[in-house]
Coordinates of C-alpha atoms in Angstrom, one line a residue:
X1 CA 42.7 39.2 -45.7
X2 CA 43.9 43.0 -45.1
X3 CA 40.1 44.0 -46.0
X4 CA 38.5 41.3 -43.9
X5 CA 40.9 41.9 -40.8
X6 CA 40.3 46.2 -41.2
X7 CA 36.2 45.1 -41.5
X8 CA 36.7 42.9 -38.4
X9 CA 38.5 45.4 -36.7
X10 CA 35.8 48.6 -37.2
X11 CA 33.4 46.1 -36.5
X12 CA 34.9 45.5 -33.0
X13 CA 35.1 49.3 -32.9
X14 CA 31.7 49.9 -33.3
X15 CA 30.6 47.9 -30.5
X16 CA 33.1 48.8 -28.1
X17 CA 31.9 52.0 -28.5
X18 CA 28.5 51.6 -28.5
X19 CA 28.9 49.5 -25.1
X20 CA 30.8 52.3 -24.3
X21 CA 28.2 55.1 -24.9
X22 CA 25.6 52.7 -23.7
X23 CA 27.2 52.7 -20.1
X24 CA 28.2 56.5 -20.2
X25 CA 24.3 57.8 -21.8
X26 CA 22.1 55.0 -20.0
X27 CA 22.0 54.9 -16.5
X28 CA 20.5 51.6 -15.2
X29 CA 19.4 52.7 -12.1
X30 CA 16.3 54.8 -14.5
X31 CA 14.6 51.2 -14.7
X32 CA 14.4 50.9 -10.9
X33 CA 11.2 52.7 -10.5
X34 CA 9.7 51.1 -13.9
X35 CA 10.7 47.7 -12.4
X36 CA 8.9 47.9 -9.2
X37 CA 6.0 49.4 -10.8
X38 CA 5.8 46.8 -13.5
X39 CA 6.3 43.9 -11.2
X40 CA 3.1 45.7 -8.9
X41 CA 1.0 46.2 -11.7
X42 CA 1.4 43.1 -13.1
X43 CA 1.1 40.7 -9.9
X44 CA 0.7 42.8 -6.9
X45 CA 4.0 41.8 -5.2
X46 CA 6.2 44.6 -4.3
X47 CA 9.6 44.5 -5.2
X48 CA 12.8 46.3 -3.1
X49 CA 16.1 46.7 -4.8
X50 CA 18.4 47.7 -2.2
X51 CA 21.6 49.3 -3.5
X52 CA 22.5 51.0 -7.0
X53 CA 22.0 49.2 -10.2
X54 CA 25.1 48.8 -12.7
X55 CA 26.0 47.4 -15.8
X56 CA 28.1 44.0 -16.6
X57 CA 29.2 43.9 -20.7
X58 CA 31.0 40.5 -20.7
X59 CA 29.9 38.1 -21.6
X60 CA 26.3 39.0 -21.3
X61 CA 24.8 42.9 -21.3
X62 CA 23.2 42.9 -17.8
X63 CA 22.5 45.0 -14.9
X64 CA 23.6 44.2 -11.5
X65 CA 21.9 44.8 -8.4
X66 CA 22.5 45.0 -4.3
X67 CA 20.1 42.7 -1.9
X68 CA 16.2 42.2 -3.3
X69 CA 13.1 41.1 -1.9
X70 CA 9.5 40.3 -3.4
X71 CA 6.9 40.9 -0.9
X72 CA 3.3 39.4 -1.5
X73 CA 0.2 42.0 -0.5
X74 CA -0.5 42.0 2.9
X75 CA 2.2 39.4 3.7
X76 CA 4.3 39.6 6.9
X77 CA 7.4 38.1 5.1
X78 CA 9.1 38.2 2.0
X79 CA 8.5 35.7 -0.6
X80 CA 11.7 35.5 -2.1
X81 CA 15.3 37.4 -0.9
X82 CA 18.5 37.6 -2.6
X83 CA 21.9 39.0 -1.7
X84 CA 22.2 40.3 -5.4
X85 CA 20.0 39.7 -8.9
X86 CA 21.5 39.9 -12.1
X87 CA 19.1 40.9 -15.2
X88 CA 20.5 39.8 -18.9
X89 CA 19.3 42.3 -21.0
X90 CA 19.2 42.8 -25.1
X91 CA 21.1 45.4 -26.4
X92 CA 19.1 46.6 -29.7
X93 CA 15.8 47.5 -27.5
X94 CA 18.0 49.4 -24.8
X95 CA 18.7 51.8 -27.9
X96 CA 14.6 51.8 -28.5
X97 CA 14.0 53.2 -25.1
X98 CA 12.9 49.4 -24.3
X99 CA 13.7 47.2 -21.4
X100 CA 14.0 43.7 -22.4
X101 CA 14.8 41.5 -19.9
X102 CA 16.2 38.3 -21.6
X103 CA 17.2 36.0 -18.0
X104 CA 16.7 36.8 -14.5
X105 CA 19.4 35.1 -12.0
X106 CA 19.4 34.7 -8.6
X107 CA 22.6 33.4 -6.7
X108 CA 22.0 32.4 -2.8
X109 CA 18.4 33.2 -2.8
X110 CA 15.8 32.3 -0.5
X111 CA 12.6 31.3 -1.1
X112 CA 9.7 31.0 1.5
X113 CA 6.5 29.5 0.6
X114 CA 4.6 29.5 4.1
X115 CA 1.8 30.8 5.8
X116 CA 3.7 34.2 6.5
X117 CA 4.6 34.7 2.9
X118 CA 1.0 34.4 1.4
X119 CA -1.2 37.3 0.2
X120 CA -3.6 38.8 2.4
X121 CA -6.1 41.2 1.6
X122 CA -6.5 43.9 4.3
X123 CA -9.2 44.0 6.9
X124 CA -12.6 44.6 6.1
X125 CA -11.8 44.5 2.0
X126 CA -14.8 43.6 -0.2
X127 CA -14.3 40.0 -1.6
X128 CA -14.1 39.6 -5.4
X129 CA -15.9 37.0 -7.1
X130 CA -14.4 34.2 -8.2
X131 CA -13.5 34.1 -11.9
X132 CA -11.0 34.6 -14.7
X133 CA -7.9 37.3 -14.1
X134 CA -8.3 40.1 -16.3
X135 CA -4.8 40.8 -17.9
X136 CA -4.7 44.8 -17.6
X137 CA -2.3 46.8 -20.2
X138 CA 0.0 49.5 -18.9
X139 CA -0.6 51.7 -21.6
X140 CA 3.6 52.8 -21.7
X141 CA 6.4 52.7 -23.9
X142 CA 8.6 50.5 -21.8
X143 CA 7.7 46.8 -22.7
X144 CA 8.9 44.3 -19.4
X145 CA 9.5 40.4 -21.1
X146 CA 10.5 37.7 -18.9
X147 CA 12.4 34.7 -21.2
X148 CA 14.5 33.3 -18.7
X149 CA 14.2 32.8 -15.0
X150 CA 17.8 30.9 -13.7
X151 CA 18.2 30.0 -9.5
X152 CA 21.7 28.9 -8.3
X153 CA 22.7 27.7 -5.0
X154 CA 19.2 28.7 -3.2
X155 CA 17.1 27.5 -0.9
X156 CA 13.4 26.9 -0.8
X157 CA 11.2 26.5 2.3
X158 CA 7.6 25.0 2.1
X159 CA 5.3 25.1 4.5
X160 CA 1.4 23.8 4.3
X161 CA -1.2 26.8 5.5
X162 CA -1.4 24.9 8.6
X163 CA 1.4 26.5 11.0
X164 CA 1.4 23.3 13.1
X165 CA 3.0 21.4 10.4
X166 CA 6.7 20.9 10.2
X167 CA 8.3 23.0 6.9
X168 CA 10.4 21.3 4.1
X169 CA 13.5 22.6 3.3
X170 CA 15.0 22.2 -0.3
X171 CA 18.7 23.0 -0.3
X172 CA 21.0 23.0 -3.4
X173 CA 18.3 24.6 -5.4
X174 CA 19.5 24.8 -9.0
X175 CA 16.9 26.1 -11.6
X176 CA 17.1 27.1 -15.3
X177 CA 13.5 28.1 -16.6
X178 CA 13.2 29.2 -20.2
X179 CA 9.4 30.9 -21.7
X180 CA 8.8 30.8 -25.2
X181 CA 8.1 34.4 -26.7
X182 CA 4.1 33.2 -26.6
X183 CA 4.2 32.7 -23.1
X184 CA 2.4 29.2 -23.8
X185 CA 5.2 26.5 -22.4
X186 CA 8.1 26.9 -20.4
X187 CA 11.1 24.3 -20.3
X188 CA 12.4 23.9 -16.9
X189 CA 15.6 22.1 -15.3
X190 CA 16.1 21.5 -12.2
X191 CA 17.7 20.0 -9.3
X192 CA 17.7 19.9 -5.4
X193 CA 18.3 18.1 -2.1
X194 CA 15.9 17.8 0.7
X195 CA 17.0 16.9 4.3
X196 CA 13.7 15.7 6.7
X197 CA 14.2 13.2 9.5
X198 CA 17.9 12.0 9.0
X199 CA 16.7 11.9 5.1
X200 CA 17.9 12.8 2.2
X201 CA 16.5 13.0 -1.0
X202 CA 18.3 14.2 -4.2
X203 CA 16.3 15.2 -7.2
X204 CA 16.9 16.1 -10.6
X205 CA 14.5 16.6 -13.9
X206 CA 13.8 18.3 -17.1
X207 CA 10.7 19.2 -17.8
X208 CA 8.4 20.6 -20.3
X209 CA 5.3 23.2 -19.1
X210 CA 1.9 24.1 -20.4
X211 CA 1.5 27.7 -18.7
X212 CA -0.8 29.4 -21.4
X213 CA -4.0 28.9 -18.5
X214 CA -1.8 30.3 -15.4
X215 CA -3.2 31.0 -13.0
X216 CA -5.8 29.1 -13.4
X217 CA -4.4 25.4 -14.6
X218 CA -1.4 24.1 -15.8
X219 CA 0.3 20.9 -17.1
X220 CA 3.8 19.4 -16.9
X221 CA 5.5 16.7 -18.6
X222 CA 8.3 15.8 -16.8
X223 CA 10.7 14.0 -19.6
X224 CA 13.9 12.9 -17.1
X225 CA 13.4 12.3 -13.6
X226 CA 16.5 10.8 -11.5
X227 CA 16.1 10.7 -7.6
X228 CA 18.2 8.9 -4.7
X229 CA 16.9 8.6 -1.1
X230 CA 19.0 7.8 1.8
X231 CA 19.1 7.6 5.3
X232 CA 17.1 6.3 8.2
X233 CA 15.7 3.2 8.0
X234 CA 16.4 2.7 4.4
X235 CA 18.7 0.2 2.7
X236 CA 22.4 1.2 3.1
X237 CA 22.2 1.9 -0.6
X238 CA 19.4 3.6 0.2
X239 CA 16.5 4.2 -3.3
X240 CA 17.3 5.5 -6.2
X241 CA 15.8 5.2 -9.7
X242 CA 14.4 7.2 -13.0
X243 CA 11.4 8.0 -14.2
X244 CA 8.8 10.0 -16.8
X245 CA 5.3 11.1 -15.7
X246 CA 2.6 14.0 -16.8
X247 CA 1.0 16.7 -13.8
X248 CA -1.8 18.2 -14.5
X249 CA -3.3 20.8 -12.1
X250 CA -6.3 23.2 -11.7
X251 CA -7.3 26.0 -9.5
X252 CA -10.8 25.5 -9.2
X253 CA -11.5 23.1 -7.9
X254 CA -8.1 22.4 -7.0
X255 CA -6.7 19.1 -8.1
X256 CA -3.4 17.5 -9.2
X257 CA -3.2 14.9 -11.2
X258 CA -0.4 12.4 -12.2
X259 CA -0.8 10.3 -15.5
X260 CA 1.7 8.3 -18.1
X261 CA 3.8 7.4 -14.4
X262 CA 6.4 5.4 -15.7
X263 CA 9.2 5.1 -12.6
X264 CA 12.1 2.5 -11.4
X265 CA 13.3 2.0 -7.6
X266 CA 16.0 -0.1 -7.2
X267 CA 15.2 -2.7 -9.1
X268 CA 11.1 -2.2 -8.9
X269 CA 9.0 -0.7 -11.8
X270 CA 6.0 0.5 -11.5
X271 CA 3.5 2.6 -13.7
X272 CA -0.2 4.3 -13.5
X273 CA -1.5 7.1 -12.5
X274 CA -3.2 9.2 -9.5
X275 CA -5.8 12.2 -8.8
X276 CA -5.4 14.4 -5.5
X277 CA -8.2 16.4 -4.8
X278 CA -7.3 19.3 -2.5
X279 CA -9.4 20.7 0.3
X280 CA -10.0 20.5 3.8
X281 CA -9.5 16.7 3.5
X282 CA -7.6 15.8 0.6
X283 CA -8.8 13.1 -1.5
X284 CA -6.6 10.5 -3.3
X285 CA -7.6 8.0 -6.2
X286 CA -4.6 6.1 -7.7
X287 CA -4.1 2.9 -10.1
X288 CA -0.4 1.7 -10.1
X289 CA 0.9 -1.5 -11.8
X290 CA 4.3 -2.8 -10.8
X291 CA 6.2 -5.0 -13.0
X292 CA 8.4 -5.6 -10.2
X293 CA 8.3 -4.5 -6.5
X294 CA 11.6 -5.7 -4.6
X295 CA 10.0 -4.7 -0.8
X296 CA 13.5 -6.1 0.6
X297 CA 15.3 -3.7 -1.5
X298 CA 13.1 -0.7 -0.8
X299 CA 12.7 -1.1 3.0
X300 CA 15.6 -2.4 4.2
X301 CA 16.1 -5.4 7.0
X302 CA 13.1 -6.4 9.1
X303 CA 12.2 -4.5 11.8
X304 CA 12.6 -7.4 14.5
X305 CA 13.8 -7.5 18.1
X306 CA 17.1 -9.7 17.7
X307 CA 20.3 -9.8 19.7
X308 CA 23.6 -8.7 18.3
X309 CA 24.5 -12.5 17.5
X310 CA 21.2 -13.2 15.8
X311 CA 21.2 -10.1 14.1
X312 CA 24.9 -10.3 12.5
X313 CA 24.0 -13.9 11.4
X314 CA 21.1 -12.5 9.6
X315 CA 22.7 -9.4 7.9
X316 CA 26.4 -11.5 6.6
X317 CA 27.5 -8.9 4.1
X318 CA 27.8 -6.7 7.3
X319 CA 25.4 -3.7 5.5
X320 CA 24.4 -0.6 7.6
X321 CA 21.0 -0.2 8.4
X322 CA 20.4 3.3 10.3
X323 CA 17.9 3.0 12.9
X324 CA 14.1 4.4 11.9
X325 CA 14.7 8.4 13.3
X326 CA 12.7 9.4 16.9
X327 CA 10.9 12.5 16.6
X328 CA 10.0 13.9 19.7
X329 CA 6.5 15.7 20.9
X330 CA 3.9 15.4 23.3
X331 CA 1.1 14.0 20.9
X332 CA 0.6 10.1 20.5
X333 CA 1.8 9.0 17.1
X334 CA 1.4 5.6 15.5
X335 CA 2.3 4.2 12.0
X336 CA -1.7 4.7 11.0
X337 CA -2.1 8.2 12.4
X338 CA -2.0 9.7 8.7
X339 CA -5.2 7.9 7.8
X340 CA -6.8 10.8 9.4
X341 CA -6.0 13.4 7.2
X342 CA -7.0 12.2 3.8
X343 CA -9.6 10.0 2.4
X344 CA -8.4 7.6 -0.4
X345 CA -8.8 4.8 -2.9
X346 CA -5.8 2.5 -3.7
X347 CA -5.9 -0.1 -6.8
X348 CA -2.7 -2.0 -7.0
X349 CA -1.8 -4.6 -8.9
X350 CA 1.6 -6.5 -9.3
X351 CA 3.4 -9.3 -11.5
X352 CA 5.7 -10.2 -8.9
X353 CA 6.6 -9.0 -5.5
X354 CA 9.3 -10.2 -3.3
X355 CA 9.1 -9.4 0.4
X356 CA 11.5 -11.1 3.2
X357 CA 12.7 -13.4 0.7
X358 CA 9.4 -14.7 -0.4
X359 CA 8.2 -14.0 -3.9
X360 CA 4.1 -13.5 -5.1
X361 CA 3.2 -13.5 -8.0
X362 CA -0.6 -12.0 -9.9
X363 CA -1.0 -9.3 -6.7
X364 CA -3.8 -7.5 -6.7
X365 CA -5.3 -4.8 -4.1
X366 CA -8.1 -2.5 -3.6
X367 CA -8.0 -0.2 -0.6
X368 CA -10.3 2.3 0.7
X369 CA -9.7 5.0 3.5
X370 CA -12.6 6.7 4.5
X371 CA -12.5 9.0 8.1
X372 CA -9.3 7.0 9.1
X373 CA -10.7 3.8 8.9
X374 CA -9.0 1.7 6.0
X375 CA -10.7 -1.0 4.1
X376 CA -9.1 -3.4 2.8
X377 CA -11.7 -5.0 0.3
X378 CA -9.3 -7.4 -1.6
X379 CA -5.5 -8.3 -0.8
X380 CA -4.7 -11.8 -2.7
X381 CA -1.7 -12.8 -4.3
X382 CA -0.2 -16.4 -5.4
X383 CA 2.9 -17.8 -3.4
X384 CA 4.4 -21.1 -5.4
X385 CA 1.5 -23.0 -6.3
X386 CA -0.8 -21.7 -3.5
X387 CA -3.1 -18.7 -3.3
X388 CA -3.3 -16.2 -0.3
X389 CA -6.2 -13.6 0.3
X390 CA -6.0 -11.2 3.2
X391 CA -9.1 -8.8 3.4
X392 CA -9.7 -7.0 6.7
X393 CA -10.1 -3.1 8.3
X394 CA -7.5 -0.7 10.1
X395 CA -9.7 1.3 12.4
X396 CA -7.1 4.4 13.2
X397 CA -10.1 6.9 14.3
X398 CA -8.5 6.4 17.9
X399 CA -4.7 6.8 19.4
X400 CA -4.7 3.0 19.2
X401 CA -4.9 1.2 15.7
X402 CA -7.6 -1.9 15.4
X403 CA -6.5 -4.0 12.6
X404 CA -8.7 -6.8 11.5
X405 CA -7.8 -9.5 8.7
X406 CA -9.7 -12.6 7.8
X407 CA -6.9 -14.8 5.7
X408 CA -7.9 -17.5 3.5
X409 CA -4.7 -19.5 2.9
X410 CA -4.9 -22.4 0.3
X411 CA -2.2 -24.7 -0.7
X412 CA 1.0 -22.4 0.4
X413 CA 4.4 -24.1 1.3
X414 CA 5.0 -23.5 4.7
X415 CA 8.5 -24.0 5.1
X416 CA 9.4 -21.1 3.7
X417 CA 7.3 -18.9 5.2
X418 CA 8.3 -20.2 8.9
X419 CA 12.0 -19.3 7.6
X420 CA 11.3 -15.8 6.1
X421 CA 9.7 -14.6 10.0
X422 CA 12.8 -16.6 11.7
X423 CA 10.6 -19.7 13.2
X424 CA 13.3 -22.2 13.8
X425 CA 10.4 -24.7 13.4
X426 CA 11.9 -27.6 10.8
X427 CA 8.5 -28.0 9.1
X428 CA 7.3 -28.5 5.6
X429 CA 3.9 -29.3 3.5
X430 CA 1.2 -27.3 1.8
X431 CA -1.1 -25.5 4.5
X432 CA -4.3 -24.2 4.5
X433 CA -5.8 -21.6 7.2
X434 CA -9.3 -19.9 7.2
X435 CA -9.5 -17.3 10.1
X436 CA -9.9 -14.3 11.6
X437 CA -7.3 -12.4 13.6
X438 CA -6.5 -9.1 15.2
X439 CA -4.2 -6.3 16.7
X440 CA -2.8 -3.0 16.7
X441 CA 0.4 -3.3 15.0
X442 CA 1.2 -4.7 11.5
X443 CA 5.0 -6.3 12.3
X444 CA 6.1 -9.4 12.6
X445 CA 6.9 -9.0 16.3
X446 CA 3.2 -7.5 17.3
X447 CA 2.3 -10.8 16.0
X448 CA 4.1 -12.7 18.3
X449 CA 3.5 -10.6 21.7
X450 CA -0.1 -8.7 21.1
X451 CA -2.4 -10.7 18.3
X452 CA -5.4 -12.8 19.1
X453 CA -7.6 -14.3 16.4
X454 CA -8.9 -18.2 15.8
X455 CA -9.2 -20.0 12.8
X456 CA -9.1 -24.2 10.9
X457 CA -6.0 -25.4 10.1
X458 CA -5.1 -28.2 7.4
X459 CA -2.1 -29.4 5.9
X460 CA -1.4 -32.0 3.1
X461 CA 1.8 -34.0 2.7
X462 CA 3.6 -32.9 5.9
X463 CA 6.9 -33.2 7.5
X464 CA 8.1 -32.5 10.4
X465 CA 12.2 -32.7 10.1
X466 CA 14.5 -34.3 12.4
X467 CA 11.7 -36.1 14.6
X468 CA 10.2 -40.0 13.4
X469 CA 6.9 -40.6 15.2
X470 CA 6.8 -43.9 13.8
X471 CA 10.7 -45.0 14.7
X472 CA 10.5 -43.4 18.0
X473 CA 7.8 -45.9 19.2
X474 CA 8.1 -48.9 17.4
X475 CA 12.3 -49.0 19.3
X476 CA 10.8 -47.9 22.7
X477 CA 8.9 -50.7 22.2
X478 CA 11.6 -53.1 20.9
X479 CA 13.6 -51.7 24.0
X480 CA 11.3 -52.7 26.4
X481 CA 10.0 -56.1 25.1
X482 CA 11.9 -58.9 23.6
X483 CA 8.6 -60.0 21.8
X484 CA 8.7 -56.8 19.7
X485 CA 11.8 -56.5 17.5
X486 CA 12.8 -52.9 15.3
X487 CA 11.4 -53.2 11.7
X488 CA 13.5 -51.9 8.5
X489 CA 9.8 -50.8 7.5
X490 CA 10.5 -47.7 9.2
X491 CA 13.4 -46.6 7.2
X492 CA 16.4 -44.5 7.3
X493 CA 14.3 -41.2 7.6
X494 CA 14.5 -39.1 10.5
X495 CA 11.2 -37.0 9.2
X496 CA 7.6 -37.5 10.6
X497 CA 5.4 -37.8 7.3
X498 CA 1.7 -36.8 7.2
X499 CA -0.6 -37.3 4.2
X500 CA -3.2 -35.2 5.9
X501 CA -3.1 -33.0 9.3
X502 CA -6.3 -30.9 10.6
X503 CA -6.4 -28.7 14.0
X504 CA -8.2 -26.0 15.4
X505 CA -6.3 -22.7 16.1
X506 CA -6.4 -20.2 18.6
X507 CA -3.7 -17.2 19.2
X508 CA -4.1 -15.0 22.4
X509 CA -1.2 -12.5 23.0
X510 CA 2.0 -14.6 21.9
X511 CA 0.3 -18.4 22.9
X512 CA -0.8 -20.6 19.5
X513 CA -3.1 -23.2 20.8
X514 CA -3.9 -26.3 18.3
X515 CA -7.0 -28.3 19.8
X516 CA -8.5 -31.2 17.9
X517 CA -5.5 -32.6 16.2
X518 CA -6.0 -35.1 13.6
X519 CA -3.5 -36.3 11.2
X520 CA -3.2 -39.6 9.7
X521 CA -0.2 -41.4 7.1
X522 CA 0.2 -44.8 5.2
X523 CA 1.9 -46.4 8.7
X524 CA 0.3 -43.8 11.3
X525 CA -3.0 -41.9 12.6
X526 CA -2.3 -39.0 15.5
X527 CA -4.9 -37.1 17.6
X528 CA -4.2 -34.7 20.4
X529 CA -3.5 -30.7 21.1
X530 CA -0.7 -28.7 21.3
X531 CA 0.5 -25.3 23.0
X532 CA 3.0 -23.1 21.5
X533 CA 5.0 -20.0 23.1
X534 CA 5.7 -17.5 20.3
X535 CA 7.6 -15.5 22.1
X536 CA 9.8 -17.9 24.2
X537 CA 9.7 -20.4 21.4
X538 CA 8.5 -23.1 22.9
X539 CA 5.9 -26.0 22.5
X540 CA 4.1 -28.5 24.5
X541 CA 2.1 -31.0 22.3
X542 CA 0.4 -34.3 23.7
X543 CA -0.6 -37.1 21.3
X544 CA -2.1 -40.0 21.0
X545 CA -0.8 -42.0 18.5
X546 CA -1.7 -45.2 17.1
X547 CA 1.0 -46.7 14.6
X548 CA -0.8 -49.1 12.1
X549 CA 2.4 -50.4 10.2
X550 CA 5.9 -51.0 10.4
X551 CA 5.8 -53.5 13.8
X552 CA 7.5 -56.7 13.5
X553 CA 7.6 -59.8 16.5
X554 CA 4.7 -61.3 18.2
X555 CA 2.2 -61.2 15.9
X556 CA -1.0 -61.5 18.4
X557 CA 1.0 -58.2 20.3
X558 CA 1.9 -56.4 17.2
X559 CA -1.6 -56.8 16.3
X560 CA -2.9 -55.6 19.4
X561 CA -0.2 -52.5 19.2
X562 CA -1.7 -51.4 16.2
X563 CA -4.7 -50.9 17.4
X564 CA -3.6 -49.4 20.7
X565 CA -3.3 -45.1 20.7
X566 CA -0.2 -44.4 22.8
X567 CA 0.1 -41.1 24.5
X568 CA 3.6 -39.1 23.5
X569 CA 4.6 -35.8 24.8
X570 CA 6.8 -33.3 22.8
X571 CA 8.0 -30.1 24.5
X572 CA 10.5 -27.7 25.5
X573 CA 12.1 -25.5 23.3
X574 CA 12.0 -25.3 19.2
X575 CA 16.0 -25.6 19.2
X576 CA 16.1 -28.5 21.4
X577 CA 13.1 -30.3 21.8
X578 CA 12.7 -33.4 24.5
X579 CA 9.9 -36.4 24.6
X580 CA 8.2 -38.2 27.0
X581 CA 6.7 -42.0 25.8
X582 CA 5.6 -44.4 28.7
X583 CA 5.8 -47.7 26.9
X584 CA 6.2 -49.6 30.1
X585 CA 2.6 -47.9 31.5
X586 CA 1.3 -48.9 27.2
X587 CA 3.0 -52.6 28.3
X588 CA 1.5 -53.2 31.2
X589 CA -2.1 -52.0 30.3
X590 CA -2.0 -54.5 27.4
X591 CA -0.7 -57.1 29.8
X592 CA -3.5 -56.3 31.8
X593 CA -5.9 -56.4 29.0
X594 CA -4.6 -59.6 28.1
X595 CA -5.0 -61.1 31.3
X596 CA -8.7 -59.8 32.2
X597 CA -9.5 -61.5 28.5
X598 CA -8.3 -64.6 29.6
X599 CA -10.0 -64.9 32.7
X600 CA -13.6 -63.9 30.9
X601 CA -13.1 -66.7 28.5
X602 CA -12.5 -69.1 31.1
X603 CA -15.3 -67.9 33.0
X604 CA -17.3 -68.1 30.1
X605 CA -16.5 -71.8 29.9
X606 CA -17.1 -72.6 33.1
X607 CA -20.5 -70.7 34.0
X608 CA -21.6 -73.3 36.5
X609 CA -18.6 -73.0 38.8
X610 CA -18.8 -71.1 41.9
X611 CA -15.4 -70.0 41.3
X612 CA -15.9 -68.9 37.6
X613 CA -18.8 -66.5 39.2
X614 CA -17.0 -64.9 41.9
X615 CA -14.1 -64.4 39.4
X616 CA -16.8 -62.7 36.9
X617 CA -17.7 -60.5 39.8
X618 CA -14.3 -59.1 40.3
X619 CA -14.0 -58.3 36.6
X620 CA -16.6 -56.7 36.1
X621 CA -15.9 -54.1 39.1

């Protein structure tokens, strides 16, 4: 034990003596000019080191510097600035007069990737032909090798080459990067936070980069990605998830590709890939598949103009959804102006989609954007037992977009759809619709106020809840004429049932007109027209109703009434509908017709009588 402790103390003394000798004999400032020269020779960037360099020996042998900056050739501002820098170096290479930088650490650095920090060739300088970069040797005894890079509590400012675009600021940047000895792969660990337009995005990832072909191309395999997005116009709990993906980039032509994407967002899951070809106008090609897509959890509450009371009732959980951010500017902006800036072809599919409480299945979309015109070649899905298709176009070439869709809906239950869009109409049944509609914005309020179009509507097994046309008519006649009795055949139902219903539909800036209405059931036939005010939520419908069954009383009168079309008007607000039914006029007409028929019969039997001839002339007027 004594020998072991003696050996340990000797080693400790040697190490301390060596470090002391290193600090006394090797001046870190001797490396200043060399580092500046090596950085400029290898990359063309100008490294500035302010203040003296000094040793730091615990827990790692390091060189500390004061404020540093890194500037691209011809740039007007440095791309990297930091208050201090730490270089972790190898001890043994120093003894052989070599500088082996194991890790560079910058704390509180500011990295600016903007037009002002981009490299610029001197004015009038010749343009070199494009080709692979040549690596020149230094021919010196000093060797500079970078193994690790670390950024702590740093800031990244990114702005595209267009100076009119607003920059993106990445805060709290934490970066750890290590490169293998052959300079083929790099391992990257990164976390950061982006705040923009009243939204906050936190991201952390683990990745492996293939850098052997830099600067011509590189690829990255992100093995762990965690993110959370919160803020304005998002659900109260935000949007968060995990994922993995592969990213590839090439310089000529410049293109970014994403493959092997597997990403979750709240309870939604997506996989697939995309490619982005850069240029004056980026071109995007994507093919994505959603195992689940819950839009209600991703985009928050529907954006409707509700009163405080109705808004409170529609959000019983009391979740707070921040308002959409307001961005000041002089240019006209809209939800589709971004279509000007890129071309794209999107192919999407989803096993299940939840939107406004509606559950869609087998959803497929094929959309192509060219020069600001988005062609929706396919947008199909199933809702319950029904199918939906919404092909159309979005023309955003002007400040006011023009949207045109040709919906084809077959056998879709109307009740859940009306509830999803906050319509208080108590109507059930399977609806089919073929039409053409156009507008300028794609939301429920715009549809209620500004959209226009026409189509053909039909329903099967429809049920108007809270109003029984058959009972309404027969009860009114029973009260007006003692020869009619209320029949128990009407049942106790308060609903109007129709086996089939059809109408022509016309929509014009909030007014929905139904014409050529035809409907039938086992005991009733109806016809007529209707006008609905979608903004005021009121209707005015005029029907001609023929009750073919359910009459009880005088057989001759009930038989006549079963063949008589009875006018019925339903009008007023949807929450409290009124009706108008002129039974007395119908009975009066019935009595007049009955009297006329009897007089005609008497005149026919007494043709030779002068009174009969006079009566016939009177009846023919």
